[in-house]
Amino acid sequence: MDMDSTFFIYNSLSRRKEEFRPLDPPFVGVYVCGPTVYGDPHLGHARSAVTFDLLFRWLLASGFKVRYVRNITDVGHLVNDADEGEDKILKKARLEQLEPMEVAQYYTNRYHDMMRMMNVLPPSIEPHASGHIIEQIELVKEILKSGYAYESNGSVYFDVENYNRDHKYGKLSGRVLDELQTGTRDTEGQGDKRHAYDFALWKRASSEHIMRWPSPWSEGFPGWHLECSAMSTKYLGEHFDIHGGGMDLLFPHHECEIAQNTAAHGSDSARCWMHNNMITINGQKMGKSLGNSISLDEFFTGTHPLLTQAYRPTTIRFFILQAHYRSTLDFSNEALQAAEKGLERLMKGVAAIGKIKPSAASTVDVAEFDKAWRAAMNDDLNSSVAISVLFDWVRIINQLNDGQQQITAADLETLTESARTLVFDVLGLQDEAGNDRMELVGGLMGLILDIRSSAKANKDWPTSDKIRDALTALGIKVKDGREGSDWEFC
Ligand code: ZN
């Protein structure tokens, strides 16, 4: 196989880049951990969503048939990772005096709105944890049967030590049990667990915990890690191609998922584990407690005190894509303003392809352009390199328009097609600045045609004709009809 058309992905499990070979081509199963819906989507959500949208789009552009499952966590994600504390959604509901499902629905809708604005494609299936309680209870039964779980006071916990004896716990994160043991020697808050590193599969609900379901062990709720094991198996089978999520989910969430799947089915689910890196803000970790967690809505409206202006959704998308997904990405106003300018230059360049006049011969190698950006995408989704290739070609496009370089009609067609595929299909960029300008043109045209119809009503033919002729000279055709005048570009 041609090296350039072989897709390599970095597998967090093997810690190296691997050639991507689907289990059942042309079908590809992808599972990505979606948001816990208890707060407004922020830049961290955007980075994960855009990263896996890029994967989804690249697989589709490469001719695969993709089943892309991205879940909604609406139950079981507790305030701290040690299986203690309140459910995140329940806490928000109590503070806002809402039904927990009202909170989940509201923030699910917000997430969808923001993703649509950022041109993130919807997944093929979007399962909710609360809609899969039966599957999760069945999975707990399987794990109990395997001997790698125990019941304690109405809750069920995964027996990490026992599991570790037969399988290696920590193969994804590289953490070993001894370290986990010393890290959590404090037994306070351990509750009904045998060991602090054991994790909940099912939790008995306290009297004030209203998100609860009946089970063989107690009225309670599933542990957070369980939902992804249950739902990925339900929609993609016990073995599938790619499992993704943010780097913050690698431990304990994904490590626990691997242990659950191995306990229940004898082996891990995904062939390839893929993680996007985190976003820092002015070099600092992003977090609510640090006061630097900026929501997407605040970016789009410019209402957060750290922001000097509002940013378009496509600018945020472009800013994310300009870095490789495994690099950290530092937000600052300067970085976003540079992304804004870069995107504008890039979109103008792509639009300028339409103005190139073909010649009898080519002095540019269009095939090289197509090959270069595809090779970058095949190299672990390196959008950063693909974008820099495009910038090089924006310079060449300008030279073609200036007559410094020549291109044949056939090459021009290839260039147009290749650039459009990269910019719109693969990178998913939108020409928002161009769209804004088109809106302005529409408003101005309405005004001009109004003036012209007043002139006609006053039988001021010279003015009416002058407007029509001037517009024709600008490439705009005025169509007079019974209902008034309309216009189009010639
Ligand atoms: Zn998950």
XYZ file of C-alpha atoms and ligand atoms in Angstrom:
491
model
C 0.000 0.000 0.000
C 1.079 3.562 -0.759
C 2.495 5.098 2.409
C 0.710 8.382 1.776
C -2.716 6.797 1.721
C -2.146 4.708 4.846
C -3.734 6.262 7.884
C -1.595 6.221 11.020
C -3.093 6.965 14.439
C -1.312 7.294 17.747
C -2.657 4.586 20.051
C -2.529 5.610 23.731
C -2.529 1.924 24.657
C 0.599 0.900 22.701
C 2.024 4.428 23.010
C 3.003 4.570 19.359
C 1.608 5.448 15.951
C -0.078 2.483 14.313
C -1.417 1.843 10.854
C -5.199 2.061 10.980
C -6.843 -1.131 9.794
C -10.586 -1.419 10.546
C -11.803 -4.709 12.029
C -14.576 -4.979 9.448
C -13.870 -2.656 6.485
C -15.372 -0.459 5.142
C -17.167 -0.090 8.481
C -15.508 1.796 11.298
C -16.853 1.932 14.853
C -15.892 4.968 16.922
C -16.910 5.636 20.513
C -16.165 8.988 22.133
C -16.929 10.057 25.698
C -19.218 13.055 25.407
C -20.050 15.749 27.939
C -21.428 15.481 31.459
C -24.338 17.857 31.029
C -24.361 20.033 34.155
C -22.767 23.260 32.901
C -22.349 25.426 29.822
C -19.939 23.963 27.239
C -16.460 25.498 27.445
C -13.249 25.475 25.427
C -12.309 22.008 26.735
C -15.554 20.560 25.352
C -14.872 22.298 22.047
C -11.381 20.821 21.724
C -12.568 17.271 22.266
C -15.597 17.681 19.992
C -13.547 19.303 17.187
C -10.781 16.666 17.466
C -13.164 13.760 17.029
C -15.175 15.653 14.427
C -11.923 15.876 12.463
C -11.444 12.109 12.871
C -15.065 11.455 11.806
C -14.737 13.742 8.759
C -11.370 12.266 7.751
C -12.672 8.696 7.955
C -15.705 9.696 5.836
C -13.483 11.522 3.321
C -11.283 8.399 3.145
C -14.292 6.359 2.047
C -15.149 4.529 5.284
C -18.664 3.996 6.584
C -18.526 5.280 10.129
C -20.756 4.557 13.087
C -19.830 7.359 15.430
C -21.239 7.007 18.946
C -20.823 9.935 21.342
C -22.619 9.660 24.656
C -24.295 12.127 26.980
C -23.502 11.588 30.678
C -26.624 12.537 32.579
C -26.214 10.357 35.677
C -23.512 8.876 37.872
C -20.675 11.386 37.411
C -19.888 12.372 40.988
C -18.207 15.563 42.106
C -15.000 13.733 42.957
C -13.449 10.729 41.286
C -13.230 8.649 44.483
C -16.884 7.592 44.261
C -17.858 10.081 46.925
C -19.692 13.370 46.879
C -22.820 14.420 45.098
C -23.826 13.637 41.531
C -22.782 16.671 39.436
C -26.199 17.034 37.851
C -28.044 16.504 41.107
C -25.951 19.185 42.792
C -26.742 21.690 40.040
C -30.450 20.761 40.195
C -30.526 21.334 43.954
C -28.814 24.725 43.622
C -31.183 25.821 40.847
C -34.291 24.129 42.284
C -34.843 22.126 39.122
C -35.639 18.520 38.300
C -32.267 16.792 37.517
C -33.487 15.890 34.021
C -34.330 19.562 33.408
C -30.679 20.370 34.093
C -29.488 17.540 31.825
C -31.873 18.538 29.015
C -31.015 22.233 29.234
C -27.262 21.650 28.994
C -27.670 18.957 26.326
C -29.532 21.517 24.220
C -26.836 24.109 24.918
C -24.156 21.619 23.888
C -25.984 20.846 20.642
C -26.437 24.565 19.858
C -22.739 25.325 20.416
C -21.616 22.290 18.398
C -23.852 23.282 15.486
C -22.376 26.794 15.547
C -18.895 25.284 15.430
C -19.888 23.053 12.500
C -19.303 19.848 14.507
C -21.230 17.053 12.794
C -23.759 15.237 14.986
C -22.755 11.661 15.865
C -24.552 8.659 14.327
C -25.886 7.675 17.767
C -26.002 9.791 20.917
C -26.965 7.487 23.790
C -27.774 8.814 27.255
C -26.533 7.010 30.373
C -29.942 7.317 32.047
C -31.534 5.547 29.062
C -29.286 2.493 29.518
C -29.749 1.526 33.175
C -30.897 -2.015 32.285
C -27.787 -2.635 30.162
C -25.610 -1.315 32.978
C -27.255 -3.567 35.582
C -26.712 -6.560 33.262
C -23.055 -5.618 32.933
C -22.649 -5.441 36.727
C -24.098 -8.975 36.905
C -21.541 -10.172 34.327
C -18.655 -8.622 36.222
C -19.884 -10.125 39.531
C -20.050 -13.517 37.788
C -16.421 -13.135 36.669
C -15.379 -12.768 40.311
C -13.859 -9.315 39.857
C -16.477 -7.446 41.855
C -18.055 -7.642 45.279
C -21.244 -6.421 46.889
C -20.989 -4.288 49.974
C -23.924 -2.785 51.834
C -26.121 -2.488 48.710
C -23.317 -1.123 46.515
C -21.159 -3.115 44.086
C -17.443 -2.368 43.681
C -14.861 -3.514 41.188
C -12.197 -5.614 42.921
C -9.061 -4.043 41.460
C -6.601 -6.188 43.424
C -8.203 -9.463 42.420
C -8.443 -8.330 38.791
C -4.813 -7.210 38.810
C -3.708 -10.690 39.798
C -5.011 -12.134 36.489
C -4.894 -9.087 34.220
C -2.782 -6.014 34.335
C -4.652 -3.077 35.846
C -3.172 0.215 34.663
C -2.079 -0.812 31.162
C -3.463 2.391 29.635
C -2.276 4.921 32.209
C 0.902 3.069 33.155
C -0.023 3.376 36.806
C 0.702 0.403 39.007
C -1.280 -0.732 41.997
C 1.532 -0.089 44.514
C 1.577 3.590 43.565
C -2.183 3.822 43.738
C -2.040 2.175 47.143
C 0.459 4.662 48.597
C -1.352 7.506 46.892
C -4.534 6.659 48.718
C -3.357 5.279 52.053
C -5.849 7.500 53.774
C -8.887 5.259 54.232
C -11.179 8.149 55.052
C -14.029 8.414 52.580
C -13.446 4.829 51.534
C -16.972 3.967 52.685
C -17.987 0.427 51.860
C -14.973 -0.324 49.663
C -12.280 -2.841 50.562
C -9.591 -0.678 48.989
C -9.516 2.987 48.104
C -8.609 2.155 44.495
C -11.685 -0.054 44.005
C -14.353 1.765 42.015
C -18.147 1.718 42.118
C -20.151 -0.248 39.583
C -23.393 0.382 41.477
C -24.007 2.764 44.336
C -26.797 2.500 46.869
C -28.646 5.833 46.897
C -28.889 7.804 50.115
C -32.378 9.029 51.038
C -31.859 12.496 49.501
C -30.419 11.082 46.225
C -33.427 11.310 43.888
C -31.815 9.928 40.699
C -32.344 6.264 41.580
C -33.361 2.998 39.972
C -34.211 -0.465 41.362
C -31.549 -3.172 41.038
C -30.825 -6.605 42.585
C -28.525 -4.902 45.138
C -30.329 -1.729 46.145
C -32.221 1.265 44.860
C -29.349 3.239 43.491
C -27.473 4.411 40.438
C -24.631 3.176 38.196
C -20.987 4.135 38.659
C -19.775 6.671 36.105
C -17.316 4.390 34.263
C -19.952 1.754 33.645
C -22.084 3.619 31.096
C -19.395 3.761 28.399
C -18.654 0.038 28.672
C -22.367 -0.767 28.436
C -23.235 1.612 25.613
C -20.169 0.985 23.447
C -20.853 -2.768 23.620
C -24.534 -2.246 22.813
C -23.959 -0.114 19.702
C -20.509 -1.187 18.463
C -20.087 -4.711 19.819
C -17.507 -6.161 22.204
C -14.694 -5.228 19.796
C -14.557 -2.015 17.836
C -12.018 0.245 16.174
C -11.449 3.513 18.036
C -12.287 4.808 21.500
C -11.659 8.480 22.128
C -11.891 11.179 24.745
C -9.988 13.967 26.441
C -6.669 13.210 28.127
C -8.305 13.949 31.510
C -10.445 10.816 30.991
C -7.500 8.474 30.507
C -7.350 7.793 34.246
C -9.422 6.665 35.997
C -12.344 6.657 33.518
C -10.835 4.781 30.569
C -8.606 2.582 32.726
C -11.720 1.438 34.596
C -13.593 0.937 31.327
C -10.857 -1.415 30.103
C -11.004 -3.374 33.376
C -14.810 -3.668 33.197
C -14.788 -4.869 29.591
C -12.005 -7.339 30.254
C -13.818 -8.682 33.326
C -17.132 -9.063 31.477
C -15.992 -10.148 27.999
C -12.483 -11.491 28.540
C -10.830 -8.717 26.529
C -10.642 -4.979 26.041
C -13.123 -3.293 23.701
C -11.244 -0.864 21.477
C -8.227 -1.606 19.293
C -7.099 1.990 19.409
C -7.436 4.506 22.254
C -7.157 8.106 21.193
C -6.840 11.129 23.507
C -6.835 14.829 22.770
C -4.623 17.067 24.887
C -5.905 19.816 27.168
C -6.300 23.565 26.772
C -4.488 25.973 29.046
C -5.430 29.604 29.502
C -2.498 32.036 29.571
C -0.326 29.066 30.520
C -2.590 27.984 33.393
C -4.756 24.928 33.751
C -8.387 25.738 33.024
C -10.811 25.317 35.897
C -13.887 26.774 37.507
C -12.034 27.317 40.800
C -9.313 29.303 38.975
C -11.915 31.678 37.508
C -10.534 31.114 34.003
C -13.085 28.642 32.671
C -14.514 30.506 29.685
C -17.725 29.133 28.183
C -18.189 28.982 24.415
C -21.109 31.373 24.737
C -18.780 33.889 26.435
C -16.311 33.479 23.558
C -19.029 34.059 20.960
C -20.363 37.141 22.776
C -17.083 38.430 24.229
C -18.605 38.726 27.709
C -15.886 37.110 29.879
C -13.531 39.569 31.655
C -10.472 37.744 30.225
C -11.666 38.416 26.656
C -10.887 41.618 24.804
C -13.448 40.897 22.053
C -16.013 38.365 20.780
C -14.777 35.508 18.557
C -16.656 33.705 15.799
C -17.303 29.975 16.294
C -15.218 29.200 13.181
C -12.299 31.165 14.645
C -12.420 28.956 17.757
C -12.574 25.877 15.520
C -9.662 27.077 13.410
C -7.639 27.962 16.532
C -8.110 24.378 17.773
C -7.248 22.821 14.388
C -4.083 24.898 14.025
C -2.503 22.774 16.764
C -2.053 19.023 16.512
C -4.603 17.372 18.827
C -1.895 15.736 20.989
C -0.151 19.066 21.719
C -1.284 21.319 24.522
C -3.001 24.423 23.259
C -2.665 27.692 25.118
C -5.438 30.205 24.822
C -4.764 33.941 24.856
C -6.450 36.874 23.137
C -3.313 37.359 21.028
C -3.391 33.719 19.858
C -7.090 33.924 18.965
C -6.656 37.235 17.142
C -3.818 35.698 15.131
C -6.116 32.744 14.310
C -8.835 35.182 13.232
C -6.475 36.991 10.855
C -5.045 33.726 9.543
C -8.487 32.305 8.848
C -9.552 35.450 6.999
C -6.408 35.278 4.814
C -7.016 31.596 4.158
C -10.676 32.082 3.202
C -9.803 34.978 0.885
C -7.165 32.756 -0.713
C -9.633 29.924 -1.268
C -12.195 32.358 -2.730
C -9.486 33.782 -5.043
C -9.141 30.375 -6.755
C -12.393 31.300 -8.535
C -10.727 34.319 -10.167
C -7.765 32.427 -11.659
C -7.682 32.444 -15.477
C -6.401 29.149 -16.909
C -3.411 29.027 -19.274
C -2.080 26.533 -21.840
C 0.505 25.111 -19.416
C 1.052 24.790 -15.665
C 4.058 26.093 -13.769
C 2.662 24.746 -10.464
C 2.363 21.159 -9.222
C -1.241 20.767 -8.052
C -0.837 17.041 -7.383
C 1.866 17.952 -4.865
C -0.620 20.116 -2.939
C -3.221 17.346 -2.774
C -0.618 14.775 -1.766
C 0.946 16.981 0.909
C -2.196 17.808 2.888
C -3.545 14.247 2.618
C -0.224 12.887 3.885
C -0.464 15.284 6.857
C -3.985 14.078 7.667
C -2.876 10.461 7.348
C -0.066 11.166 9.800
C -2.165 11.022 12.976
C -4.602 13.751 11.835
C -1.961 16.447 11.608
C -4.291 19.341 10.829
C -1.528 21.729 11.872
C 0.686 20.655 8.951
C -2.316 20.416 6.561
C -3.167 24.052 7.343
C 0.407 25.207 6.800
C 0.388 23.461 3.394
C -2.763 25.415 2.596
C -1.115 28.692 3.617
C 1.780 27.963 1.236
C -0.781 27.507 -1.507
C -2.610 30.729 -0.707
C 0.644 32.435 -1.689
C 0.730 30.398 -4.926
C -2.936 31.223 -5.641
C -2.095 34.926 -5.374
C 0.831 34.429 -7.796
C -1.537 32.664 -10.219
C -3.894 35.637 -10.056
C -0.990 38.080 -10.524
C 0.172 36.206 -13.621
C 3.496 35.220 -11.986
C 2.533 31.552 -12.358
C 0.342 29.637 -14.819
C -2.123 26.783 -14.499
C -4.105 24.688 -17.004
C -7.896 24.404 -16.831
C -7.647 20.750 -15.754
C -5.146 21.565 -12.984
C -7.309 24.468 -11.873
C -10.256 22.099 -11.510
C -8.114 19.708 -9.422
C -6.886 22.579 -7.257
C -10.436 23.858 -6.682
C -11.713 20.400 -5.760
C -8.778 19.563 -3.507
C -8.869 22.882 -1.632
C -12.644 22.686 -1.134
C -12.362 19.116 0.191
C -9.703 20.125 2.700
C -11.238 23.414 3.858
C -14.942 22.580 3.972
C -15.259 18.771 4.187
C -12.222 17.789 6.251
C -11.422 20.841 8.382
C -15.114 21.816 8.505
C -14.376 25.540 8.261
C -17.075 28.003 7.326
C -16.571 31.349 5.644
C -18.359 33.296 8.379
C -16.631 36.580 7.586
C -17.666 36.082 3.939
C -21.198 35.211 5.017
C -21.361 38.379 7.118
C -20.253 40.414 4.106
C -22.912 38.718 1.941
C -25.534 39.755 4.479
C -24.295 43.328 4.177
C -24.444 43.123 0.362
C -28.018 41.825 0.628
C -29.001 44.788 2.828
C -27.339 47.320 0.521
C -28.974 45.790 -2.563
C -32.391 46.066 -0.908
C -31.730 49.746 -0.272
C -30.544 50.423 -3.843
C -33.523 48.639 -5.393
C -35.866 50.634 -3.131
C -34.371 53.893 -4.391
C -34.692 52.628 -7.957
C -38.363 51.728 -7.578
C -39.096 55.175 -6.089
C -37.380 56.696 -9.136
C -39.532 54.536 -11.415
C -42.686 55.501 -9.535
C -41.750 59.162 -10.142
C -41.134 58.358 -13.819
C -37.479 59.366 -13.263
C -36.239 57.003 -15.989
C -32.671 58.379 -16.233
C -32.008 57.576 -12.524
C -33.670 54.165 -12.738
C -31.640 53.219 -15.843
C -28.415 54.615 -14.396
C -28.778 52.368 -11.316
C -29.529 49.301 -13.454
C -26.590 49.931 -15.812
C -24.184 50.603 -12.945
C -25.205 47.340 -11.255
C -24.809 45.431 -14.536
C -21.290 46.839 -14.858
C -20.590 45.457 -11.323
C -21.814 42.006 -12.354
C -25.252 42.232 -10.756
C -28.324 41.543 -12.855
C -31.571 43.295 -11.872
C -34.748 41.403 -12.685
C -37.916 43.499 -12.864
C -41.077 41.585 -12.112
C -44.692 42.283 -11.257
C -43.905 41.915 -7.526
C -41.008 44.395 -7.696
C -37.342 43.941 -8.475
C -34.962 41.163 -7.524
C -31.248 40.718 -8.172
C -28.613 38.070 -8.756
C -24.931 37.824 -9.533
C -24.306 37.314 -13.260
Zn -16.783 7.509 28.878
